[in-house]
Amino acid sequence: MDSTPITQFGAPDAPHCDPETARVGIIPAPLEYSVCYMEGTHNGPQAILDASSQMELYDEELDTCPIEVGVYTHTAVDYTGMDHAAALQATGAAVRKTLAQGQFPFILGGEHSLSAPCIAAVHEKYPDLTVVHIDAHGDLRDTYEGTPLSHASIERRVVDMGIPVLEIGIRSFSPEEAEFLKKEQPNVAVVWAYQMAKGLARIPWERLSKHTYITVDLDAIDPSEMPAVGTPEPGGLSWYQVLDLIREICQRSEVVGMDVVELCPMEGQTRADFLAAKLVYKMLGYRFCSKG
Ligand SMILES: [Mn+2]
């Protein structure tokens, strides 16, 4: 196999990646500061780009090639010499720049803490924003391991920004988060994975506003399908459950930013890299090519 790193999502068939005309700006964000269990998520963005070069670009469900909307992959954010706070600022700056170029920002992580500055940047442009958080974990702790910047606090930071949050697929929640949820219910809704598994979940779609940001932590997906994450949790969503969710969100709201985070590439688990790459592509298809 060619070992040259792929720099454009969906390459080598890349006539779609003209930065002047692309509607989508992919931002590789190899951020890794507060990972607590398995290390390696800084390798996630490149693994997604590499796997994307092996994907078929026709989407049989949508009967089109979503890549044709124009998908330009920016140079990865360079975190050399930065502490965590500076790295988060640099990530937000990359999103602002992409928005200023008129592109739809799609961020590839990297650890989940990067979503907070990305959401903040999108929120500046769309003040009515709602965030849909698809994850195994609530990420609603005020601080974790002594820092408010942790991946385990990302959604709490979003709530602090006054942005409504809809969490889906959750099955790992601390007592502190449960207590918080009871007090802050108007701003945060949680759909538990066990309810979804039993067919008892009702997704409160009425909570979506006109504009939505979707953050997908890959550990939302069951570890049998997505083993390469730092903190796997049993009882996760299936591939098709996640696709159904994304498609429905894209039908019900104008999605204005997305991220896929926490891929932690593992030796011998290339299926995970391919799942992540294909998920990014399916998300772009639902966003730009769904017929309603
Ligand atoms: Mn998670």
PDB file of C-alpha atoms and ligand atoms in Angstrom:
ATOM      1  CA  MET A   1       0.000   0.000   0.000  1.00  0.00           C
ATOM      2  CA  ASP A   2       1.169   3.522  -0.740  1.00  0.00           C
ATOM      3  CA  SER A   3       2.293   5.087   2.514  1.00  0.00           C
ATOM      4  CA  THR A   4       2.092   8.728   1.402  1.00  0.00           C
ATOM      5  CA  PRO A   5      -0.368  10.433   3.755  1.00  0.00           C
ATOM      6  CA  ILE A   6      -3.620  11.429   2.085  1.00  0.00           C
ATOM      7  CA  THR A   7      -4.228  15.169   2.362  1.00  0.00           C
ATOM      8  CA  GLN A   8      -7.674  15.416   0.726  1.00  0.00           C
ATOM      9  CA  PHE A   9     -10.797  13.636   1.959  1.00  0.00           C
ATOM     10  CA  GLY A  10     -11.983  11.272  -0.767  1.00  0.00           C
ATOM     11  CA  ALA A  11      -8.733  11.441  -2.735  1.00  0.00           C
ATOM     12  CA  PRO A  12      -7.395  10.374  -5.176  1.00  0.00           C
ATOM     13  CA  ASP A  13     -10.526  11.227  -7.218  1.00  0.00           C
ATOM     14  CA  ALA A  14     -10.210  14.831  -6.175  1.00  0.00           C
ATOM     15  CA  PRO A  15     -11.525  17.229  -8.823  1.00  0.00           C
ATOM     16  CA  HIS A  16     -14.007  18.146  -6.103  1.00  0.00           C
ATOM     17  CA  CYS A  17     -11.413  19.699  -3.824  1.00  0.00           C
ATOM     18  CA  ASP A  18     -10.926  23.166  -5.301  1.00  0.00           C
ATOM     19  CA  PRO A  19     -10.665  25.465  -2.248  1.00  0.00           C
ATOM     20  CA  GLU A  20     -12.253  28.324  -4.201  1.00  0.00           C
ATOM     21  CA  THR A  21     -15.506  26.524  -4.973  1.00  0.00           C
ATOM     22  CA  ALA A  22     -15.805  23.842  -2.252  1.00  0.00           C
ATOM     23  CA  ARG A  23     -18.920  24.137  -0.089  1.00  0.00           C
ATOM     24  CA  VAL A  24     -17.375  22.004   2.651  1.00  0.00           C
ATOM     25  CA  GLY A  25     -14.165  22.711   4.552  1.00  0.00           C
ATOM     26  CA  ILE A  26     -12.795  19.675   6.357  1.00  0.00           C
ATOM     27  CA  ILE A  27     -10.575  20.633   9.295  1.00  0.00           C
ATOM     28  CA  PRO A  28      -8.282  17.900  10.637  1.00  0.00           C
ATOM     29  CA  ALA A  29      -7.777  18.652  14.344  1.00  0.00           C
ATOM     30  CA  PRO A  30      -5.292  16.148  15.838  1.00  0.00           C
ATOM     31  CA  LEU A  31      -5.817  17.418  19.378  1.00  0.00           C
ATOM     32  CA  GLU A  32      -4.941  15.208  22.352  1.00  0.00           C
ATOM     33  CA  TYR A  33      -4.471  16.686  25.819  1.00  0.00           C
ATOM     34  CA  SER A  34      -6.981  15.286  28.297  1.00  0.00           C
ATOM     35  CA  VAL A  35      -7.381  11.697  27.156  1.00  0.00           C
ATOM     36  CA  CYS A  36      -7.663   9.509  30.254  1.00  0.00           C
ATOM     37  CA  TYR A  37      -7.475   5.891  29.104  1.00  0.00           C
ATOM     38  CA  MET A  38      -6.158   4.874  25.676  1.00  0.00           C
ATOM     39  CA  GLU A  39      -3.816   7.272  23.929  1.00  0.00           C
ATOM     40  CA  GLY A  40      -3.615   7.867  20.191  1.00  0.00           C
ATOM     41  CA  THR A  41      -6.589  10.003  19.222  1.00  0.00           C
ATOM     42  CA  HIS A  42      -4.208  12.591  17.727  1.00  0.00           C
ATOM     43  CA  ASN A  43      -3.755  10.016  14.935  1.00  0.00           C
ATOM     44  CA  GLY A  44      -7.509   9.972  14.247  1.00  0.00           C
ATOM     45  CA  PRO A  45      -7.802  12.669  11.563  1.00  0.00           C
ATOM     46  CA  GLN A  46      -5.054  11.232   9.379  1.00  0.00           C
ATOM     47  CA  ALA A  47      -6.485   7.711   9.725  1.00  0.00           C
ATOM     48  CA  ILE A  48      -9.863   9.029   8.540  1.00  0.00           C
ATOM     49  CA  LEU A  49      -8.275  10.781   5.541  1.00  0.00           C
ATOM     50  CA  ASP A  50      -6.247   7.676   4.651  1.00  0.00           C
ATOM     51  CA  ALA A  51      -9.308   5.392   4.856  1.00  0.00           C
ATOM     52  CA  SER A  52     -11.394   7.882   2.856  1.00  0.00           C
ATOM     53  CA  SER A  53      -9.125   7.321  -0.134  1.00  0.00           C
ATOM     54  CA  GLN A  54     -10.429   3.738  -0.360  1.00  0.00           C
ATOM     55  CA  MET A  55     -14.136   4.652  -0.252  1.00  0.00           C
ATOM     56  CA  GLU A  56     -16.526   4.439  -3.179  1.00  0.00           C
ATOM     57  CA  LEU A  57     -17.860   7.932  -3.783  1.00  0.00           C
ATOM     58  CA  TYR A  58     -21.319   6.970  -5.089  1.00  0.00           C
ATOM     59  CA  ASP A  59     -24.005   6.868  -2.364  1.00  0.00           C
ATOM     60  CA  GLU A  60     -26.591   4.263  -3.324  1.00  0.00           C
ATOM     61  CA  GLU A  61     -29.155   5.554  -0.806  1.00  0.00           C
ATOM     62  CA  LEU A  62     -28.963   9.111  -2.145  1.00  0.00           C
ATOM     63  CA  ASP A  63     -28.263   8.077  -5.756  1.00  0.00           C
ATOM     64  CA  THR A  64     -25.541  10.670  -6.127  1.00  0.00           C
ATOM     65  CA  CYS A  65     -21.884  11.373  -5.392  1.00  0.00           C
ATOM     66  CA  PRO A  66     -21.940  13.736  -2.385  1.00  0.00           C
ATOM     67  CA  ILE A  67     -18.282  14.629  -2.951  1.00  0.00           C
ATOM     68  CA  GLU A  68     -19.417  16.682  -5.958  1.00  0.00           C
ATOM     69  CA  VAL A  69     -20.686  19.439  -3.650  1.00  0.00           C
ATOM     70  CA  GLY A  70     -16.995  20.305  -3.289  1.00  0.00           C
ATOM     71  CA  VAL A  71     -15.011  19.127  -0.303  1.00  0.00           C
ATOM     72  CA  TYR A  72     -11.729  20.843   0.463  1.00  0.00           C
ATOM     73  CA  THR A  73      -9.542  19.488   3.256  1.00  0.00           C
ATOM     74  CA  HIS A  74      -7.579  22.188   5.037  1.00  0.00           C
ATOM     75  CA  THR A  75      -4.099  21.606   6.424  1.00  0.00           C
ATOM     76  CA  ALA A  76      -4.345  20.031   9.878  1.00  0.00           C
ATOM     77  CA  VAL A  77      -4.345  22.464  12.787  1.00  0.00           C
ATOM     78  CA  ASP A  78      -0.776  22.606  14.116  1.00  0.00           C
ATOM     79  CA  TYR A  79      -0.670  22.388  17.917  1.00  0.00           C
ATOM     80  CA  THR A  80       3.111  22.356  18.251  1.00  0.00           C
ATOM     81  CA  GLY A  81       4.202  24.005  21.481  1.00  0.00           C
ATOM     82  CA  MET A  82       0.669  24.879  22.597  1.00  0.00           C
ATOM     83  CA  ASP A  83      -0.948  24.105  25.918  1.00  0.00           C
ATOM     84  CA  HIS A  84      -4.501  22.790  25.933  1.00  0.00           C
ATOM     85  CA  ALA A  85      -6.168  26.209  26.208  1.00  0.00           C
ATOM     86  CA  ALA A  86      -4.136  27.631  23.318  1.00  0.00           C
ATOM     87  CA  ALA A  87      -4.842  24.547  21.225  1.00  0.00           C
ATOM     88  CA  LEU A  88      -8.577  24.965  21.760  1.00  0.00           C
ATOM     89  CA  GLN A  89      -8.308  28.611  20.709  1.00  0.00           C
ATOM     90  CA  ALA A  90      -6.416  27.611  17.573  1.00  0.00           C
ATOM     91  CA  THR A  91      -9.147  25.090  16.739  1.00  0.00           C
ATOM     92  CA  GLY A  92     -11.861  27.727  17.104  1.00  0.00           C
ATOM     93  CA  ALA A  93      -9.831  30.079  14.906  1.00  0.00           C
ATOM     94  CA  ALA A  94      -9.616  27.441  12.177  1.00  0.00           C
ATOM     95  CA  VAL A  95     -13.411  27.071  12.243  1.00  0.00           C
ATOM     96  CA  ARG A  96     -13.934  30.854  12.090  1.00  0.00           C
ATOM     97  CA  LYS A  97     -11.619  31.060   9.094  1.00  0.00           C
ATOM     98  CA  THR A  98     -13.483  28.277   7.318  1.00  0.00           C
ATOM     99  CA  LEU A  99     -16.836  29.966   7.992  1.00  0.00           C
ATOM    100  CA  ALA A 100     -15.425  33.265   6.707  1.00  0.00           C
ATOM    101  CA  GLN A 101     -14.502  31.504   3.457  1.00  0.00           C
ATOM    102  CA  GLY A 102     -18.155  30.514   3.088  1.00  0.00           C
ATOM    103  CA  GLN A 103     -17.488  26.842   3.748  1.00  0.00           C
ATOM    104  CA  PHE A 104     -19.401  24.433   5.953  1.00  0.00           C
ATOM    105  CA  PRO A 105     -17.016  23.364   8.747  1.00  0.00           C
ATOM    106  CA  PHE A 106     -16.559  19.618   9.311  1.00  0.00           C
ATOM    107  CA  ILE A 107     -13.970  18.959  12.006  1.00  0.00           C
ATOM    108  CA  LEU A 108     -12.152  15.627  12.361  1.00  0.00           C
ATOM    109  CA  GLY A 109     -10.828  14.866  15.866  1.00  0.00           C
ATOM    110  CA  GLY A 110      -8.911  14.428  17.909  1.00  0.00           C
ATOM    111  CA  GLU A 111     -10.301  14.384  21.401  1.00  0.00           C
ATOM    112  CA  HIS A 112     -13.747  15.653  22.170  1.00  0.00           C
ATOM    113  CA  SER A 113     -12.683  18.795  24.052  1.00  0.00           C
ATOM    114  CA  LEU A 114     -12.132  20.422  20.637  1.00  0.00           C
ATOM    115  CA  SER A 115     -15.874  20.564  20.019  1.00  0.00           C
ATOM    116  CA  ALA A 116     -16.417  23.410  22.511  1.00  0.00           C
ATOM    117  CA  PRO A 117     -14.444  26.067  20.594  1.00  0.00           C
ATOM    118  CA  CYS A 118     -15.849  24.782  17.290  1.00  0.00           C
ATOM    119  CA  ILE A 119     -19.396  25.132  18.596  1.00  0.00           C
ATOM    120  CA  ALA A 120     -18.580  28.578  20.012  1.00  0.00           C
ATOM    121  CA  ALA A 121     -17.349  29.713  16.580  1.00  0.00           C
ATOM    122  CA  VAL A 122     -20.450  28.400  14.794  1.00  0.00           C
ATOM    123  CA  HIS A 123     -22.681  29.910  17.500  1.00  0.00           C
ATOM    124  CA  GLU A 124     -21.263  33.387  16.760  1.00  0.00           C
ATOM    125  CA  LYS A 125     -22.701  33.089  13.270  1.00  0.00           C
ATOM    126  CA  TYR A 126     -25.927  31.249  14.237  1.00  0.00           C
ATOM    127  CA  PRO A 127     -27.108  32.552  17.650  1.00  0.00           C
ATOM    128  CA  ASP A 128     -30.158  30.225  17.683  1.00  0.00           C
ATOM    129  CA  LEU A 129     -27.942  27.141  17.487  1.00  0.00           C
ATOM    130  CA  THR A 130     -28.887  23.787  19.055  1.00  0.00           C
ATOM    131  CA  VAL A 131     -26.229  21.115  19.609  1.00  0.00           C
ATOM    132  CA  VAL A 132     -26.960  17.428  19.073  1.00  0.00           C
ATOM    133  CA  HIS A 133     -24.406  15.351  20.976  1.00  0.00           C
ATOM    134  CA  ILE A 134     -24.256  11.697  19.912  1.00  0.00           C
ATOM    135  CA  ASP A 135     -22.041   9.932  22.446  1.00  0.00           C
ATOM    136  CA  ALA A 136     -21.833   7.167  25.054  1.00  0.00           C
ATOM    137  CA  HIS A 137     -20.941   9.771  27.672  1.00  0.00           C
ATOM    138  CA  GLY A 138     -22.801  12.801  28.955  1.00  0.00           C
ATOM    139  CA  ASP A 139     -19.660  14.969  29.097  1.00  0.00           C
ATOM    140  CA  LEU A 140     -21.549  17.255  31.501  1.00  0.00           C
ATOM    141  CA  ARG A 141     -19.085  17.375  34.405  1.00  0.00           C
ATOM    142  CA  ASP A 142     -18.155  20.861  35.521  1.00  0.00           C
ATOM    143  CA  THR A 143     -14.495  19.799  35.689  1.00  0.00           C
ATOM    144  CA  TYR A 144     -12.659  16.518  35.220  1.00  0.00           C
ATOM    145  CA  GLU A 145      -9.211  15.674  36.579  1.00  0.00           C
ATOM    146  CA  GLY A 146      -8.888  19.275  37.676  1.00  0.00           C
ATOM    147  CA  THR A 147      -9.649  21.001  34.383  1.00  0.00           C
ATOM    148  CA  PRO A 148     -12.791  22.571  32.925  1.00  0.00           C
ATOM    149  CA  LEU A 149     -11.298  22.032  29.444  1.00  0.00           C
ATOM    150  CA  SER A 150     -11.530  18.232  29.624  1.00  0.00           C
ATOM    151  CA  HIS A 151     -13.181  16.060  26.984  1.00  0.00           C
ATOM    152  CA  ALA A 152     -15.435  14.937  29.867  1.00  0.00           C
ATOM    153  CA  SER A 153     -16.737  18.502  30.304  1.00  0.00           C
ATOM    154  CA  ILE A 154     -17.295  19.549  26.712  1.00  0.00           C
ATOM    155  CA  GLU A 155     -21.065  19.594  26.798  1.00  0.00           C
ATOM    156  CA  ARG A 156     -21.076  21.440  30.126  1.00  0.00           C
ATOM    157  CA  ARG A 157     -19.087  24.221  28.445  1.00  0.00           C
ATOM    158  CA  VAL A 158     -21.715  24.316  25.692  1.00  0.00           C
ATOM    159  CA  VAL A 159     -24.479  24.622  28.292  1.00  0.00           C
ATOM    160  CA  ASP A 160     -22.453  27.461  29.883  1.00  0.00           C
ATOM    161  CA  MET A 161     -22.644  29.243  26.515  1.00  0.00           C
ATOM    162  CA  GLY A 162     -26.451  29.160  26.811  1.00  0.00           C
ATOM    163  CA  ILE A 163     -26.822  26.732  23.914  1.00  0.00           C
ATOM    164  CA  PRO A 164     -29.540  24.032  24.144  1.00  0.00           C
ATOM    165  CA  VAL A 165     -28.168  20.495  24.026  1.00  0.00           C
ATOM    166  CA  LEU A 166     -29.812  17.256  22.939  1.00  0.00           C
ATOM    167  CA  GLU A 167     -27.763  14.201  23.950  1.00  0.00           C
ATOM    168  CA  ILE A 168     -28.438  10.840  22.269  1.00  0.00           C
ATOM    169  CA  GLY A 169     -27.035   7.356  22.914  1.00  0.00           C
ATOM    170  CA  ILE A 170     -25.864   8.068  26.458  1.00  0.00           C
ATOM    171  CA  ARG A 171     -24.996   5.139  28.753  1.00  0.00           C
ATOM    172  CA  SER A 172     -22.158   6.399  30.963  1.00  0.00           C
ATOM    173  CA  PHE A 173     -23.108   9.173  33.371  1.00  0.00           C
ATOM    174  CA  SER A 174     -21.635  10.247  36.709  1.00  0.00           C
ATOM    175  CA  PRO A 175     -23.682  10.979  39.858  1.00  0.00           C
ATOM    176  CA  GLU A 176     -22.619  14.634  39.478  1.00  0.00           C
ATOM    177  CA  GLU A 177     -24.043  14.742  35.965  1.00  0.00           C
ATOM    178  CA  ALA A 178     -27.285  13.090  37.083  1.00  0.00           C
ATOM    179  CA  GLU A 179     -27.654  15.746  39.769  1.00  0.00           C
ATOM    180  CA  PHE A 180     -26.894  18.500  37.252  1.00  0.00           C
ATOM    181  CA  LEU A 181     -29.417  17.133  34.789  1.00  0.00           C
ATOM    182  CA  LYS A 182     -32.161  17.232  37.392  1.00  0.00           C
ATOM    183  CA  LYS A 183     -31.488  20.927  37.997  1.00  0.00           C
ATOM    184  CA  GLU A 184     -30.909  22.054  34.412  1.00  0.00           C
ATOM    185  CA  GLN A 185     -33.472  20.041  32.525  1.00  0.00           C
ATOM    186  CA  PRO A 186     -34.831  22.958  30.481  1.00  0.00           C
ATOM    187  CA  ASN A 187     -31.526  23.304  28.615  1.00  0.00           C
ATOM    188  CA  VAL A 188     -30.418  19.688  28.325  1.00  0.00           C
ATOM    189  CA  ALA A 189     -32.333  16.658  27.113  1.00  0.00           C
ATOM    190  CA  VAL A 190     -30.878  13.149  27.257  1.00  0.00           C
ATOM    191  CA  VAL A 191     -32.018  10.132  25.256  1.00  0.00           C
ATOM    192  CA  TRP A 192     -30.535   7.034  26.915  1.00  0.00           C
ATOM    193  CA  ALA A 193     -29.092   4.155  24.921  1.00  0.00           C
ATOM    194  CA  TYR A 194     -31.089   1.582  26.909  1.00  0.00           C
ATOM    195  CA  GLN A 195     -34.326   3.274  25.894  1.00  0.00           C
ATOM    196  CA  MET A 196     -33.247   3.150  22.261  1.00  0.00           C
ATOM    197  CA  ALA A 197     -32.280  -0.540  22.531  1.00  0.00           C
ATOM    198  CA  LYS A 198     -35.720  -1.391  23.907  1.00  0.00           C
ATOM    199  CA  GLY A 199     -37.559   0.722  21.354  1.00  0.00           C
ATOM    200  CA  LEU A 200     -38.806   3.002  24.153  1.00  0.00           C
ATOM    201  CA  ALA A 201     -36.976   6.179  23.198  1.00  0.00           C
ATOM    202  CA  ARG A 202     -38.838   9.222  22.039  1.00  0.00           C
ATOM    203  CA  ILE A 203     -36.426  11.742  20.572  1.00  0.00           C
ATOM    204  CA  PRO A 204     -37.609  15.246  21.508  1.00  0.00           C
ATOM    205  CA  TRP A 205     -37.140  16.671  18.025  1.00  0.00           C
ATOM    206  CA  GLU A 206     -39.130  19.756  19.008  1.00  0.00           C
ATOM    207  CA  ARG A 207     -35.972  20.895  20.797  1.00  0.00           C
ATOM    208  CA  LEU A 208     -34.131  21.455  17.518  1.00  0.00           C
ATOM    209  CA  SER A 209     -33.932  25.066  16.430  1.00  0.00           C
ATOM    210  CA  LYS A 210     -33.517  26.311  12.880  1.00  0.00           C
ATOM    211  CA  HIS A 211     -29.754  25.760  13.011  1.00  0.00           C
ATOM    212  CA  THR A 212     -28.034  22.695  14.409  1.00  0.00           C
ATOM    213  CA  TYR A 213     -24.483  21.539  15.093  1.00  0.00           C
ATOM    214  CA  ILE A 214     -23.898  17.785  15.295  1.00  0.00           C
ATOM    215  CA  THR A 215     -21.021  16.344  17.296  1.00  0.00           C
ATOM    216  CA  VAL A 216     -20.444  12.592  17.033  1.00  0.00           C
ATOM    217  CA  ASP A 217     -18.166  10.913  19.548  1.00  0.00           C
ATOM    218  CA  LEU A 218     -17.445   7.582  17.886  1.00  0.00           C
ATOM    219  CA  ASP A 219     -17.846   5.764  21.216  1.00  0.00           C
ATOM    220  CA  ALA A 220     -21.595   6.305  20.750  1.00  0.00           C
ATOM    221  CA  ILE A 221     -21.410   3.378  18.343  1.00  0.00           C
ATOM    222  CA  ASP A 222     -21.298  -0.112  19.817  1.00  0.00           C
ATOM    223  CA  PRO A 223     -17.708  -1.318  20.390  1.00  0.00           C
ATOM    224  CA  SER A 224     -18.442  -4.400  18.279  1.00  0.00           C
ATOM    225  CA  GLU A 225     -18.607  -2.077  15.275  1.00  0.00           C
ATOM    226  CA  MET A 226     -16.329   0.716  16.531  1.00  0.00           C
ATOM    227  CA  PRO A 227     -13.569  -0.783  18.689  1.00  0.00           C
ATOM    228  CA  ALA A 228     -10.984   1.987  18.213  1.00  0.00           C
ATOM    229  CA  VAL A 229     -12.021   4.481  20.870  1.00  0.00           C
ATOM    230  CA  GLY A 230     -10.348   5.422  24.136  1.00  0.00           C
ATOM    231  CA  THR A 231     -13.293   4.656  26.387  1.00  0.00           C
ATOM    232  CA  PRO A 232     -15.547   1.970  24.878  1.00  0.00           C
ATOM    233  CA  GLU A 233     -18.938   1.356  26.494  1.00  0.00           C
ATOM    234  CA  PRO A 234     -21.150  -1.670  25.840  1.00  0.00           C
ATOM    235  CA  GLY A 235     -24.671  -1.363  24.518  1.00  0.00           C
ATOM    236  CA  GLY A 236     -24.031   1.246  21.872  1.00  0.00           C
ATOM    237  CA  LEU A 237     -25.862   2.364  18.766  1.00  0.00           C
ATOM    238  CA  SER A 238     -25.609   0.481  15.505  1.00  0.00           C
ATOM    239  CA  TRP A 239     -24.285   1.920  12.264  1.00  0.00           C
ATOM    240  CA  TYR A 240     -27.788   2.195  10.836  1.00  0.00           C
ATOM    241  CA  GLN A 241     -29.204   3.722  14.022  1.00  0.00           C
ATOM    242  CA  VAL A 242     -26.618   6.489  13.807  1.00  0.00           C
ATOM    243  CA  LEU A 243     -27.306   7.041  10.106  1.00  0.00           C
ATOM    244  CA  ASP A 244     -31.065   7.247  10.753  1.00  0.00           C
ATOM    245  CA  LEU A 245     -30.454   9.879  13.438  1.00  0.00           C
ATOM    246  CA  ILE A 246     -28.206  12.008  11.247  1.00  0.00           C
ATOM    247  CA  ARG A 247     -30.588  11.802   8.303  1.00  0.00           C
ATOM    248  CA  GLU A 248     -33.524  12.859  10.436  1.00  0.00           C
ATOM    249  CA  ILE A 249     -31.637  15.783  11.989  1.00  0.00           C
ATOM    250  CA  CYS A 250     -30.664  16.966   8.499  1.00  0.00           C
ATOM    251  CA  GLN A 251     -34.305  16.791   7.407  1.00  0.00           C
ATOM    252  CA  ARG A 252     -35.635  18.639  10.443  1.00  0.00           C
ATOM    253  CA  SER A 253     -33.043  21.404  10.774  1.00  0.00           C
ATOM    254  CA  GLU A 254     -30.382  23.258   8.841  1.00  0.00           C
ATOM    255  CA  VAL A 255     -27.148  21.693  10.022  1.00  0.00           C
ATOM    256  CA  VAL A 256     -24.403  24.333  10.011  1.00  0.00           C
ATOM    257  CA  GLY A 257     -21.439  22.430  11.395  1.00  0.00           C
ATOM    258  CA  MET A 258     -20.387  18.891  12.241  1.00  0.00           C
ATOM    259  CA  ASP A 259     -17.593  17.019  13.905  1.00  0.00           C
ATOM    260  CA  VAL A 260     -16.587  13.377  14.290  1.00  0.00           C
ATOM    261  CA  VAL A 261     -14.190  12.858  17.185  1.00  0.00           C
ATOM    262  CA  GLU A 262     -12.316  10.348  19.348  1.00  0.00           C
ATOM    263  CA  LEU A 263     -11.118   7.890  16.729  1.00  0.00           C
ATOM    264  CA  CYS A 264      -8.104   6.242  18.359  1.00  0.00           C
ATOM    265  CA  PRO A 265      -6.592   4.151  15.553  1.00  0.00           C
ATOM    266  CA  MET A 266      -5.519   0.710  16.739  1.00  0.00           C
ATOM    267  CA  GLU A 267      -3.247  -1.886  15.208  1.00  0.00           C
ATOM    268  CA  GLY A 268      -5.337  -4.451  13.349  1.00  0.00           C
ATOM    269  CA  GLN A 269      -8.604  -2.486  13.648  1.00  0.00           C
ATOM    270  CA  THR A 270      -8.731  -0.816  10.250  1.00  0.00           C
ATOM    271  CA  ARG A 271     -12.508  -1.436  10.161  1.00  0.00           C
ATOM    272  CA  ALA A 272     -12.804   1.394  12.677  1.00  0.00           C
ATOM    273  CA  ASP A 273     -10.922   3.864  10.459  1.00  0.00           C
ATOM    274  CA  PHE A 274     -13.125   2.890   7.535  1.00  0.00           C
ATOM    275  CA  LEU A 275     -16.292   3.260   9.594  1.00  0.00           C
ATOM    276  CA  ALA A 276     -15.236   6.757  10.645  1.00  0.00           C
ATOM    277  CA  ALA A 277     -14.410   7.819   7.074  1.00  0.00           C
ATOM    278  CA  LYS A 278     -17.670   6.424   5.723  1.00  0.00           C
ATOM    279  CA  LEU A 279     -19.650   8.066   8.519  1.00  0.00           C
ATOM    280  CA  VAL A 280     -18.164  11.460   7.621  1.00  0.00           C
ATOM    281  CA  TYR A 281     -19.147  10.881   4.003  1.00  0.00           C
ATOM    282  CA  LYS A 282     -22.691   9.717   4.857  1.00  0.00           C
ATOM    283  CA  MET A 283     -23.120  12.802   7.076  1.00  0.00           C
ATOM    284  CA  LEU A 284     -22.070  15.075   4.211  1.00  0.00           C
ATOM    285  CA  GLY A 285     -24.470  13.247   1.896  1.00  0.00           C
ATOM    286  CA  TYR A 286     -27.424  13.682   4.275  1.00  0.00           C
ATOM    287  CA  ARG A 287     -26.545  17.323   4.805  1.00  0.00           C
ATOM    288  CA  PHE A 288     -26.084  18.315   1.185  1.00  0.00           C
ATOM    289  CA  CYS A 289     -27.820  15.705  -0.968  1.00  0.00           C
ATOM    290  CA  SER A 290     -30.980  14.518   0.882  1.00  0.00           C
ATOM    291  CA  LYS A 291     -34.104  15.073  -1.155  1.00  0.00           C
ATOM    292  CA  GLY A 292     -36.334  15.467   1.897  1.00  0.00           C
TER     293      GLY A 292
HETATM  294 MN    MN B   1     -17.665   9.643  24.682  1.00  0.00          MN
END
